[in-house]
Amino acid sequence: MKSVREIFKSKEYLLDEPEVEKLIEYCEELQDEIVEFKFQKNDNKELAMLDMLKEVIKGCSAIEKEQMECERFGYEAPNYEAMISNLKNYIYSRCRDEKIWL
């Protein structure tokens, strides 16, 4: 990103114009907001937790659906111990990747 001085280097006298000063202030505010947004985007653990919870809910819904089908058609019930273990492993690995300490 170019600085204000680089943009106006051939016509520095324009920097003293009121409209240009307002434009420079506005650009500086936008730059600050962009930096804050990038920091929030990279460091937002809430988004990671929401994503993880959505995946857990989706997995639980799939298990419930499978259970209902087993009861309806008389199939053998799924191995819930393995499912719970996989779910815990997913949560712990995702927390480790996102640096969320439980």
mmCIF file of C-alpha atoms in Angstrom:
data_model
loop_
_atom_site.group_PDB
_atom_site.id
_atom_site.type_symbol
_atom_site.label_atom_id
_atom_site.label_comp_id
_atom_site.label_asym_id
_atom_site.label_seq_id
_atom_site.Cartn_x
_atom_site.Cartn_y
_atom_site.Cartn_z
ATOM 1 C CA MET A 1 0.000 0.000 0.000
ATOM 2 C CA LYS A 2 1.341 3.396 -0.958
ATOM 3 C CA SER A 3 1.759 6.137 1.589
ATOM 4 C CA VAL A 4 0.189 9.563 1.170
ATOM 5 C CA ARG A 5 3.593 11.108 0.546
ATOM 6 C CA GLU A 6 4.252 8.672 -2.305
ATOM 7 C CA ILE A 7 0.921 9.462 -3.939
ATOM 8 C CA PHE A 8 1.432 13.234 -3.784
ATOM 9 C CA LYS A 9 5.215 13.330 -4.239
ATOM 10 C CA SER A 10 5.012 15.218 -7.528
ATOM 11 C CA LYS A 11 2.367 17.665 -6.231
ATOM 12 C CA GLU A 12 2.979 18.118 -2.525
ATOM 13 C CA TYR A 13 1.260 21.490 -2.546
ATOM 14 C CA LEU A 14 -2.066 19.593 -2.810
ATOM 15 C CA LEU A 15 -1.541 18.212 0.684
ATOM 16 C CA ASP A 16 -2.496 21.613 2.114
ATOM 17 C CA GLU A 17 -5.919 21.587 0.443
ATOM 18 C CA PRO A 18 -8.792 21.038 2.945
ATOM 19 C CA GLU A 19 -10.448 18.344 0.827
ATOM 20 C CA VAL A 20 -7.197 16.422 0.508
ATOM 21 C CA GLU A 21 -6.623 16.674 4.259
ATOM 22 C CA LYS A 22 -10.077 15.218 4.886
ATOM 23 C CA LEU A 23 -9.396 12.459 2.387
ATOM 24 C CA ILE A 24 -6.094 11.638 4.088
ATOM 25 C CA GLU A 25 -7.788 11.465 7.509
ATOM 26 C CA TYR A 26 -10.477 9.200 6.092
ATOM 27 C CA CYS A 27 -7.880 6.896 4.512
ATOM 28 C CA GLU A 28 -5.964 6.662 7.789
ATOM 29 C CA GLU A 29 -9.163 5.692 9.628
ATOM 30 C CA LEU A 30 -9.878 3.020 7.030
ATOM 31 C CA GLN A 31 -6.338 1.664 7.334
ATOM 32 C CA ASP A 32 -6.771 1.366 11.097
ATOM 33 C CA GLU A 33 -10.088 -0.452 10.632
ATOM 34 C CA ILE A 34 -8.518 -2.841 8.129
ATOM 35 C CA VAL A 35 -5.710 -3.664 10.538
ATOM 36 C CA GLU A 36 -8.180 -4.240 13.386
ATOM 37 C CA PHE A 37 -10.380 -6.416 11.171
ATOM 38 C CA LYS A 38 -7.416 -8.538 10.057
ATOM 39 C CA PHE A 39 -6.367 -8.992 13.675
ATOM 40 C CA GLN A 40 -9.894 -9.968 14.734
ATOM 41 C CA LYS A 41 -10.243 -12.319 11.788
ATOM 42 C CA ASN A 42 -6.982 -14.091 12.568
ATOM 43 C CA ASP A 43 -7.385 -14.144 16.325
ATOM 44 C CA ASN A 44 -11.102 -14.748 16.695
ATOM 45 C CA LYS A 45 -11.516 -17.902 18.727
ATOM 46 C CA GLU A 46 -15.269 -17.405 18.820
ATOM 47 C CA LEU A 47 -15.545 -18.180 15.102
ATOM 48 C CA ALA A 48 -13.469 -21.323 15.563
ATOM 49 C CA MET A 49 -15.665 -22.444 18.450
ATOM 50 C CA LEU A 50 -18.855 -21.776 16.473
ATOM 51 C CA ASP A 51 -17.530 -23.765 13.535
ATOM 52 C CA MET A 52 -16.553 -26.628 15.819
ATOM 53 C CA LEU A 53 -19.942 -26.632 17.547
ATOM 54 C CA LYS A 54 -21.741 -26.691 14.209
ATOM 55 C CA GLU A 55 -19.711 -29.751 13.198
ATOM 56 C CA VAL A 56 -20.492 -31.468 16.519
ATOM 57 C CA ILE A 57 -24.220 -30.742 16.148
ATOM 58 C CA LYS A 58 -24.155 -32.069 12.594
ATOM 59 C CA GLY A 59 -22.435 -35.260 13.799
ATOM 60 C CA CYS A 60 -24.936 -35.703 16.633
ATOM 61 C CA SER A 61 -27.847 -35.269 14.226
ATOM 62 C CA ALA A 62 -26.372 -37.931 11.948
ATOM 63 C CA ILE A 63 -26.045 -40.320 14.900
ATOM 64 C CA GLU A 64 -29.656 -39.683 15.949
ATOM 65 C CA LYS A 65 -30.840 -40.328 12.398
ATOM 66 C CA GLU A 66 -28.847 -43.564 12.253
ATOM 67 C CA GLN A 67 -30.295 -44.645 15.614
ATOM 68 C CA MET A 68 -33.861 -44.030 14.404
ATOM 69 C CA GLU A 69 -33.211 -46.044 11.238
ATOM 70 C CA CYS A 70 -31.771 -48.913 13.283
ATOM 71 C CA GLU A 71 -34.834 -48.966 15.516
ATOM 72 C CA ARG A 72 -37.201 -48.688 12.568
ATOM 73 C CA PHE A 73 -35.651 -51.427 10.439
ATOM 74 C CA GLY A 74 -34.286 -53.626 13.244
ATOM 75 C CA TYR A 75 -30.619 -53.221 12.367
ATOM 76 C CA GLU A 76 -27.792 -53.616 14.841
ATOM 77 C CA ALA A 77 -27.116 -50.411 16.798
ATOM 78 C CA PRO A 78 -23.983 -48.424 15.884
ATOM 79 C CA ASN A 79 -20.841 -48.521 17.993
ATOM 80 C CA TYR A 80 -21.428 -45.451 20.149
ATOM 81 C CA GLU A 81 -18.144 -45.848 22.045
ATOM 82 C CA ALA A 82 -16.176 -45.353 18.833
ATOM 83 C CA MET A 83 -18.354 -42.403 17.838
ATOM 84 C CA ILE A 84 -17.864 -40.699 21.197
ATOM 85 C CA SER A 85 -14.129 -41.330 21.049
ATOM 86 C CA ASN A 86 -13.944 -39.874 17.521
ATOM 87 C CA LEU A 87 -15.966 -36.860 18.614
ATOM 88 C CA LYS A 88 -13.669 -36.191 21.579
ATOM 89 C CA ASN A 89 -10.593 -36.580 19.364
ATOM 90 C CA TYR A 90 -12.049 -34.126 16.870
ATOM 91 C CA ILE A 91 -12.794 -31.552 19.568
ATOM 92 C CA TYR A 92 -9.351 -31.851 21.165
ATOM 93 C CA SER A 93 -7.477 -31.696 17.866
ATOM 94 C CA ARG A 94 -9.500 -28.703 16.680
ATOM 95 C CA CYS A 95 -8.917 -26.922 19.999
ATOM 96 C CA ARG A 96 -5.200 -27.621 19.737
ATOM 97 C CA ASP A 97 -5.107 -26.258 16.161
ATOM 98 C CA GLU A 98 -7.009 -23.108 17.162
ATOM 99 C CA LYS A 99 -5.079 -22.736 20.442
ATOM 100 C CA ILE A 100 -8.243 -23.013 22.512
ATOM 101 C CA TRP A 101 -7.431 -24.575 25.865
ATOM 102 C CA LEU A 102 -10.204 -26.428 27.631
#
